[in-house]
XYZ file of N, CA and C in Angstrom:
564
model
N 23.839 10.814 -24.655
C 23.938 11.993 -23.816
C 25.312 11.986 -23.148
N 25.993 13.093 -23.248
C 27.332 13.190 -22.668
C 27.226 13.395 -21.162
N 28.276 13.021 -20.425
C 28.262 13.219 -18.972
C 28.041 14.683 -18.599
N 28.648 15.604 -19.344
C 28.495 17.025 -19.035
C 27.056 17.471 -19.241
N 26.433 17.030 -20.324
C 25.045 17.380 -20.593
C 24.126 16.795 -19.529
N 24.419 15.569 -19.096
C 23.637 14.933 -18.041
C 23.725 15.739 -16.751
N 24.932 16.129 -16.366
C 25.110 16.917 -15.144
C 24.391 18.250 -15.255
N 24.505 18.913 -16.406
C 23.830 20.199 -16.602
C 22.317 20.039 -16.550
N 21.810 18.951 -17.100
C 20.375 18.686 -17.057
C 19.903 18.498 -15.629
N 20.643 17.731 -14.858
C 20.269 17.485 -13.470
C 20.329 18.774 -12.660
N 21.337 19.602 -12.877
C 21.435 20.897 -12.179
C 20.252 21.783 -12.568
N 19.923 21.826 -13.856
C 18.788 22.622 -14.315
C 17.494 22.160 -13.657
N 17.294 20.854 -13.611
C 16.086 20.308 -12.987
C 16.057 20.670 -11.502
N 17.202 20.595 -10.836
C 17.276 20.960 -9.420
C 16.894 22.410 -9.187
N 17.403 23.313 -10.014
C 17.060 24.739 -9.894
C 15.571 24.932 -10.161
N 15.056 24.256 -11.174
C 13.628 24.330 -11.481
C 12.796 23.877 -10.287
N 13.203 22.790 -9.655
C 12.478 22.254 -8.505
C 12.409 23.291 -7.394
N 13.537 23.900 -7.060
C 13.581 24.893 -5.987
C 12.668 26.073 -6.316
N 12.770 26.592 -7.532
C 11.937 27.724 -7.922
C 10.453 27.351 -7.927
N 10.144 26.167 -8.411
C 8.758 25.710 -8.435
C 8.191 25.623 -7.023
N 8.953 25.064 -6.110
C 8.494 24.918 -4.724
C 8.270 26.284 -4.087
N 9.213 27.201 -4.265
C 9.070 28.538 -3.688
C 7.816 29.217 -4.245
N 7.623 29.141 -5.549
C 6.445 29.741 -6.163
C 5.164 29.101 -5.633
N 5.142 27.780 -5.560
C 3.941 27.070 -5.107
C 3.606 27.413 -3.655
N 4.614 27.563 -2.835
C 4.380 27.917 -1.428
C 3.761 29.304 -1.345
N 4.308 30.244 -2.083
C 3.753 31.596 -2.050
C 2.323 31.632 -2.582
N 2.027 30.846 -3.580
C 0.660 30.791 -4.100
C -0.277 30.258 -3.025
N 0.127 29.187 -2.356
C -0.705 28.610 -1.299
C -0.904 29.587 -0.158
N 0.163 30.278 0.220
C 0.062 31.249 1.313
C -0.864 32.392 0.912
N -0.766 32.819 -0.333
C -1.619 33.915 -0.803
C -3.076 33.486 -0.815
N -3.328 32.210 -1.149
C -4.700 31.705 -1.168
C -5.328 31.785 0.222
N -4.550 31.499 1.231
C -5.012 31.624 2.613
C -4.333 32.851 3.180
N -4.946 33.470 4.091
C -4.282 34.596 4.727
C -3.150 34.038 5.571
N -1.975 34.679 5.472
C -0.777 34.183 6.161
C -1.015 33.984 7.656
N -1.714 34.900 8.270
C -1.930 34.821 9.714
C -2.782 33.627 10.106
N -3.576 33.121 9.173
C -4.460 32.003 9.482
C -3.776 30.644 9.328
N -2.583 30.617 8.740
C -1.906 29.342 8.501
C -1.123 28.945 9.747
N -1.450 27.795 10.279
C -0.717 27.303 11.442
C 0.602 26.686 10.988
N 1.464 26.456 11.944
C 2.752 25.815 11.647
C 2.525 24.450 11.007
N 1.565 23.714 11.510
C 1.276 22.379 10.980
C 0.776 22.465 9.546
N -0.135 23.391 9.271
C -0.639 23.556 7.909
C 0.481 23.970 6.959
N 1.343 24.872 7.425
C 2.447 25.334 6.593
C 3.367 24.159 6.239
N 3.726 23.355 7.239
C 4.589 22.192 6.992
C 3.925 21.231 6.021
N 2.642 21.033 6.171
C 1.887 20.144 5.297
C 1.914 20.652 3.853
N 1.688 21.958 3.673
C 1.709 22.556 2.329
C 3.099 22.423 1.711
N 4.134 22.743 2.483
C 5.502 22.663 1.980
C 5.832 21.233 1.558
N 5.479 20.272 2.397
C 5.777 18.872 2.075
C 5.113 18.441 0.776
N 3.846 18.763 0.634
C 3.153 18.380 -0.598
C 3.761 19.064 -1.817
N 4.146 20.303 -1.672
C 4.736 21.009 -2.802
C 6.118 20.481 -3.141
N 6.843 19.960 -2.168
C 8.163 19.391 -2.434
C 8.076 18.003 -3.067
N 7.078 17.234 -2.689
C 6.982 15.863 -3.197
C 6.809 15.799 -4.707
N 6.044 16.697 -5.265
C 5.780 16.648 -6.711
C 7.072 16.794 -7.514
N 7.857 17.862 -7.305
C 9.082 17.969 -8.111
C 10.127 16.916 -7.756
N 10.200 16.501 -6.503
C 11.174 15.465 -6.144
C 10.845 14.153 -6.853
N 9.575 13.842 -6.934
C 9.166 12.630 -7.637
C 9.455 12.759 -9.130
N 9.272 13.949 -9.667
C 9.591 14.193 -11.078
C 11.084 14.019 -11.330
N 11.909 14.554 -10.438
C 13.363 14.396 -10.571
C 13.723 12.915 -10.536
N 13.111 12.155 -9.618
C 13.386 10.715 -9.544
C 13.044 10.041 -10.868
N 11.901 10.400 -11.451
C 11.510 9.815 -12.720
C 12.520 10.163 -13.805
N 12.985 11.404 -13.850
C 13.961 11.838 -14.856
C 15.271 11.066 -14.691
N 15.739 10.940 -13.456
C 16.995 10.212 -13.199
C 16.859 8.760 -13.628
N 15.758 8.120 -13.238
C 15.538 6.721 -13.627
C 15.480 6.587 -15.142
N 14.830 7.528 -15.787
C 14.731 7.517 -17.245
C 16.115 7.674 -17.882
N 16.909 8.612 -17.364
C 18.259 8.819 -17.890
C 19.118 7.563 -17.718
N 19.038 6.963 -16.550
C 19.859 5.775 -16.297
C 19.439 4.598 -17.167
N 18.155 4.504 -17.468
C 17.713 3.382 -18.295
C 18.122 3.554 -19.754
N 18.331 4.801 -20.202
C 18.677 5.063 -21.598
C 20.169 5.295 -21.822
N 20.876 5.631 -20.776
C 22.260 6.065 -20.932
C 23.210 4.887 -20.797
N 23.968 4.651 -21.851
C 24.991 3.615 -21.797
C 26.371 4.206 -22.058
N 26.432 5.499 -22.400
C 27.702 6.117 -22.751
C 28.428 6.723 -21.558
N 27.841 6.666 -20.390
C 28.487 7.238 -19.209
C 29.574 6.297 -18.690
N 30.625 6.905 -18.199
C 31.672 6.103 -17.574
C 31.134 5.553 -16.263
N 31.818 4.563 -15.711
C 31.364 3.980 -14.445
C 31.385 5.027 -13.331
N 32.349 5.956 -13.386
C 32.408 7.021 -12.386
C 31.183 7.927 -12.497
N 30.808 8.301 -13.734
C 29.639 9.140 -13.932
C 28.355 8.409 -13.533
N 28.290 7.123 -13.843
C 27.125 6.339 -13.425
C 27.001 6.316 -11.911
N 28.139 6.198 -11.225
C 28.112 6.219 -9.759
C 27.628 7.569 -9.251
N 28.029 8.647 -9.923
C 27.584 9.981 -9.522
C 26.073 10.123 -9.696
N 25.550 9.648 -10.821
C 24.111 9.718 -11.058
C 23.381 8.826 -10.045
N 23.969 7.699 -9.718
C 23.379 6.815 -8.703
C 23.341 7.517 -7.345
N 24.378 8.302 -7.042
C 24.377 9.089 -5.791
C 23.245 10.105 -5.804
N 23.043 10.733 -6.961
C 21.954 11.700 -7.092
C 20.623 10.998 -6.847
N 20.460 9.820 -7.427
C 19.220 9.052 -7.240
C 19.028 8.707 -5.762
N 20.094 8.222 -5.132
C 20.014 7.848 -3.719
C 19.639 9.043 -2.852
N 20.276 10.183 -3.111
C 19.984 11.374 -2.314
C 18.590 11.928 -2.608
N 18.151 11.828 -3.848
C 16.790 12.249 -4.183
C 15.782 11.366 -3.442
N 16.019 10.068 -3.441
C 15.127 9.160 -2.705
C 15.145 9.479 -1.216
N 16.309 9.834 -0.706
C 16.424 10.206 0.705
C 15.615 11.477 0.984
N 15.687 12.447 0.068
C 14.900 13.671 0.229
C 13.405 13.357 0.231
N 12.988 12.463 -0.634
C 11.577 12.076 -0.668
C 11.173 11.442 0.658
N 12.039 10.563 1.185
C 11.738 9.947 2.488
C 11.670 10.999 3.592
N 12.596 11.957 3.581
C 12.593 13.003 4.606
C 11.333 13.868 4.513
N 10.942 14.208 3.306
C 9.716 14.989 3.137
C 8.514 14.188 3.642
N 8.500 12.895 3.359
C 7.413 12.049 3.854
C 7.399 11.990 5.377
N 8.585 11.989 5.992
C 8.658 12.018 7.460
C 8.083 13.330 7.977
N 8.477 14.449 7.358
C 7.928 15.743 7.767
C 6.415 15.770 7.596
N 5.944 15.178 6.532
C 4.510 15.110 6.297
C 3.835 14.310 7.407
N 4.442 13.205 7.785
C 3.880 12.383 8.866
C 3.905 13.134 10.190
N 4.984 13.881 10.441
C 5.064 14.660 11.683
C 3.967 15.713 11.709
N 3.748 16.397 10.584
C 2.700 17.417 10.560
C 1.326 16.778 10.743
N 1.133 15.579 10.189
C -0.131 14.870 10.395
C -0.274 14.448 11.856
N 0.847 14.031 12.456
C 0.826 13.636 13.863
C 0.433 14.819 14.743
N 1.035 15.981 14.457
C 0.697 17.186 15.213
C -0.771 17.557 15.021
N -1.301 17.322 13.849
C -2.704 17.617 13.582
C -3.595 16.441 13.982
N -2.997 15.437 14.571
C -3.677 14.214 15.008
C -4.382 13.511 13.857
N -3.687 13.483 12.698
C -4.239 12.831 11.513
C -3.305 11.756 10.956
N -2.272 11.373 11.714
C -1.315 10.375 11.218
C -1.934 8.985 11.261
N -1.850 8.311 10.153
C -2.314 6.936 10.091
C -1.105 6.028 10.215
N -1.149 5.156 11.190
C -0.091 4.167 11.359
C -0.651 2.853 10.842
N 0.036 2.300 9.857
C -0.413 1.071 9.208
C 0.359 -0.112 9.767
N -0.197 -0.743 10.771
C 0.463 -1.881 11.396
C 0.338 -3.107 10.508
N 1.480 -3.763 10.306
C 1.521 -4.991 9.518
C 2.477 -5.957 10.191
N 2.231 -7.239 10.029
C 3.197 -8.231 10.488
C 4.411 -8.116 9.580
N 5.560 -7.834 10.180
C 6.748 -7.486 9.406
C 7.942 -8.316 9.832
N 8.702 -8.759 8.859
C 9.960 -9.454 9.100
C 11.062 -8.396 9.181
N 11.560 -8.156 10.381
C 12.570 -7.114 10.573
C 13.839 -7.377 9.787
N 14.240 -8.643 9.690
C 15.481 -8.935 8.969
C 15.353 -8.579 7.496
N 14.188 -8.836 6.890
C 13.974 -8.457 5.486
C 13.976 -6.942 5.320
N 13.402 -6.251 6.285
C 13.369 -4.792 6.239
C 14.784 -4.214 6.295
N 15.604 -4.758 7.177
C 16.997 -4.301 7.293
C 17.761 -4.603 6.009
N 17.539 -5.768 5.436
C 18.225 -6.135 4.187
C 17.881 -5.154 3.067
N 16.624 -4.719 2.994
C 16.225 -3.742 1.979
C 16.994 -2.434 2.150
N 17.141 -2.014 3.394
C 17.854 -0.756 3.666
C 19.333 -0.909 3.329
N 19.918 -2.033 3.661
C 21.336 -2.273 3.373
C 21.586 -2.189 1.868
N 20.676 -2.733 1.066
C 20.814 -2.678 -0.393
C 20.846 -1.223 -0.869
N 20.030 -0.369 -0.253
C 20.010 1.045 -0.633
C 21.346 1.736 -0.367
N 22.097 1.236 0.601
C 23.358 1.869 0.987
C 24.585 1.143 0.417
N 24.387 0.234 -0.514
C 25.499 -0.579 -1.009
C 26.655 0.254 -1.562
N 26.340 1.332 -2.286
C 27.413 2.164 -2.849
C 28.200 2.871 -1.748
N 27.500 3.352 -0.735
C 28.169 4.033 0.376
C 29.056 3.049 1.151
N 28.539 1.846 1.345
C 29.307 0.821 2.057
C 30.560 0.455 1.264
N 30.389 0.294 -0.048
C 31.517 -0.060 -0.906
C 32.562 1.051 -0.926
N 32.104 2.290 -1.010
C 33.020 3.432 -1.070
C 33.895 3.513 0.182
N 33.294 3.235 1.343
C 34.052 3.306 2.591
C 34.639 1.952 3.000
N 34.467 0.950 2.123
C 34.981 -0.395 2.371
C 34.504 -0.931 3.718
N 33.235 -0.737 3.983
C 32.642 -1.172 5.243
C 31.993 -2.540 5.081
N 32.070 -3.324 6.130
C 31.419 -4.627 6.159
C 30.243 -4.545 7.120
N 29.178 -5.247 6.772
C 27.999 -5.310 7.629
C 27.998 -6.659 8.333
N 27.916 -6.628 9.655
C 27.744 -7.841 10.443
C 26.303 -7.845 10.914
N 25.558 -8.815 10.441
C 24.116 -8.850 10.631
C 23.765 -10.065 11.474
N 23.500 -9.859 12.770
C 23.191 -10.954 13.690
C 21.735 -10.879 14.117
N 21.010 -11.951 13.864
C 19.612 -12.006 14.261
C 19.360 -13.225 15.125
N 18.467 -13.059 16.060
C 18.023 -14.197 16.849
C 17.265 -15.129 15.916
N 17.518 -16.419 16.016
C 16.848 -17.377 15.132
C 15.356 -17.488 15.446
N 14.967 -17.076 16.632
C 13.563 -17.171 17.027
C 12.807 -15.865 16.791
N 13.369 -14.975 16.029
C 12.764 -13.662 15.842
C 11.416 -13.796 15.125
N 10.318 -13.424 15.799
C 8.996 -13.530 15.174
C 8.711 -12.325 14.287
N 7.646 -12.416 13.509
C 7.153 -11.249 12.801
C 6.651 -10.273 13.860
N 6.857 -8.981 13.622
C 6.404 -7.976 14.578
C 5.360 -7.092 13.925
N 4.400 -6.634 14.707
C 3.349 -5.744 14.207
C 3.821 -4.309 14.346
N 4.255 -3.743 13.198
C 4.755 -2.370 13.152
C 4.305 -1.725 11.846
N 4.554 -0.439 11.729
C 4.381 0.238 10.455
C 5.720 0.103 9.731
N 5.799 -0.740 8.697
C 7.095 -0.985 8.049
C 7.736 0.269 7.457
N 6.941 1.196 6.942
C 7.508 2.419 6.356
C 8.178 3.268 7.437
N 7.535 3.402 8.589
C 8.132 4.180 9.675
C 9.374 3.484 10.222
N 9.297 2.157 10.369
C 10.458 1.419 10.885
C 11.611 1.461 9.900
N 11.300 1.443 8.610
C 12.353 1.533 7.597
C 13.101 2.853 7.740
N 12.384 3.927 8.017
C 13.031 5.227 8.219
C 13.969 5.200 9.425
N 13.576 4.481 10.452
C 14.456 4.337 11.622
C 15.744 3.644 11.199
N 15.620 2.541 10.467
C 16.805 1.813 10.002
C 17.659 2.670 9.062
N 17.018 3.406 8.176
C 17.760 4.276 7.247
C 18.601 5.273 8.041
N 17.996 5.902 9.027
C 18.728 6.885 9.824
C 19.866 6.243 10.622
N 19.601 5.099 11.214
C 20.639 4.426 12.000
C 21.810 3.975 11.120
N 21.500 3.345 9.994
C 22.556 2.844 9.118
C 23.301 4.003 8.464
N 22.588 5.038 8.076
C 23.241 6.213 7.500
C 24.237 6.811 8.495
N 23.830 6.966 9.738
C 24.742 7.497 10.759
C 25.910 6.552 11.016
N 25.630 5.257 11.011
C 26.714 4.285 11.222
C 27.747 4.394 10.104
N 27.297 4.542 8.869
C 28.216 4.689 7.737
C 28.993 5.990 7.865
N 28.280 7.049 8.161
C 28.885 8.370 8.244
C 29.992 8.423 9.298
N 29.791 7.758 10.430
C 30.730 7.873 11.543
C 31.667 6.672 11.684
N 31.647 5.758 10.714
C 32.568 4.618 10.735
C 33.839 4.949 9.971
N 34.936 4.392 10.426
C 36.215 4.571 9.735
C 36.242 3.727 8.466
N 37.026 4.168 7.491
C 37.189 3.404 6.252
C 37.730 2.017 6.599
N 37.106 0.997 6.008
C 37.527 -0.379 6.241
C 36.954 -0.985 7.511
N 36.108 -0.258 8.185
C 35.529 -0.748 9.442
C 34.347 -1.662 9.203
N 33.579 -1.868 10.256
C 32.405 -2.719 10.134
C 31.251 -2.117 10.940
N 30.070 -2.489 10.523
C 28.845 -2.058 11.190
C 28.116 -3.318 11.629
N 27.707 -3.339 12.881
C 27.030 -4.517 13.420
C 25.562 -4.184 13.665
N 24.710 -5.013 13.098
C 23.265 -4.877 13.288
C 22.789 -6.138 13.975
N 22.090 -5.947 15.079
C 21.669 -7.115 15.848
C 20.257 -6.918 16.376
N 19.450 -7.968 16.243
C 18.121 -8.016 16.848
C 18.127 -9.161 17.854
N 17.507 -8.934 18.971
C 17.383 -9.988 19.974
C 15.922 -10.201 20.319
N 15.601 -11.419 20.695
C 14.248 -11.750 21.131
C 14.362 -12.421 22.477
N 13.893 -11.722 23.507
C 13.968 -12.260 24.866
C 12.685 -11.912 25.616
N 12.201 -12.843 26.349
C 11.015 -12.644 27.188
C 9.850 -12.049 26.402
N 9.651 -12.519 25.187
C 8.534 -12.062 24.366
C 8.703 -10.693 23.749
N 9.908 -10.122 23.838
C 10.137 -8.794 23.275
C 11.296 -8.826 22.291
N 11.145 -8.041 21.214
C 12.203 -7.924 20.222
C 13.031 -6.711 20.572
């Protein structure tokens, strides 16, 4: 597959996704009377309708990357950016879904004993291309006594994603980002 064909395929899939979501939303709204749909229900419907095509796009991108060896390193980086941004869109839609569930008092928080340093490391790996592009260094300081904490790891990961994304966005080229956890008086 040529780089141009790959880009055209991804653009086509993106347009398809948008049209599919718009159509699906109108179908759902027509099924219920518009006046009866609350803001929370509307957000919930939109989120569910967005997740299906976004997940399909992710599958297509992963499939293309696993089969494609003829792309230049620059084109591979571009497709990797598409994958990263698609994953980010999926996370954002999931956040909106959680917010709508919270408003409807249906949000489930799954508390687990979690190693914060491992969670941060996972997020840093997701941003490796962005860090490399801006020549940023990560300074990662953790208290040696840091215990496992009872949190919802998926929600906390979103916090780290947003913080690190903003740090990358607002850091100068060649700069550094410092991440630090402290444990004092029984609190992290």
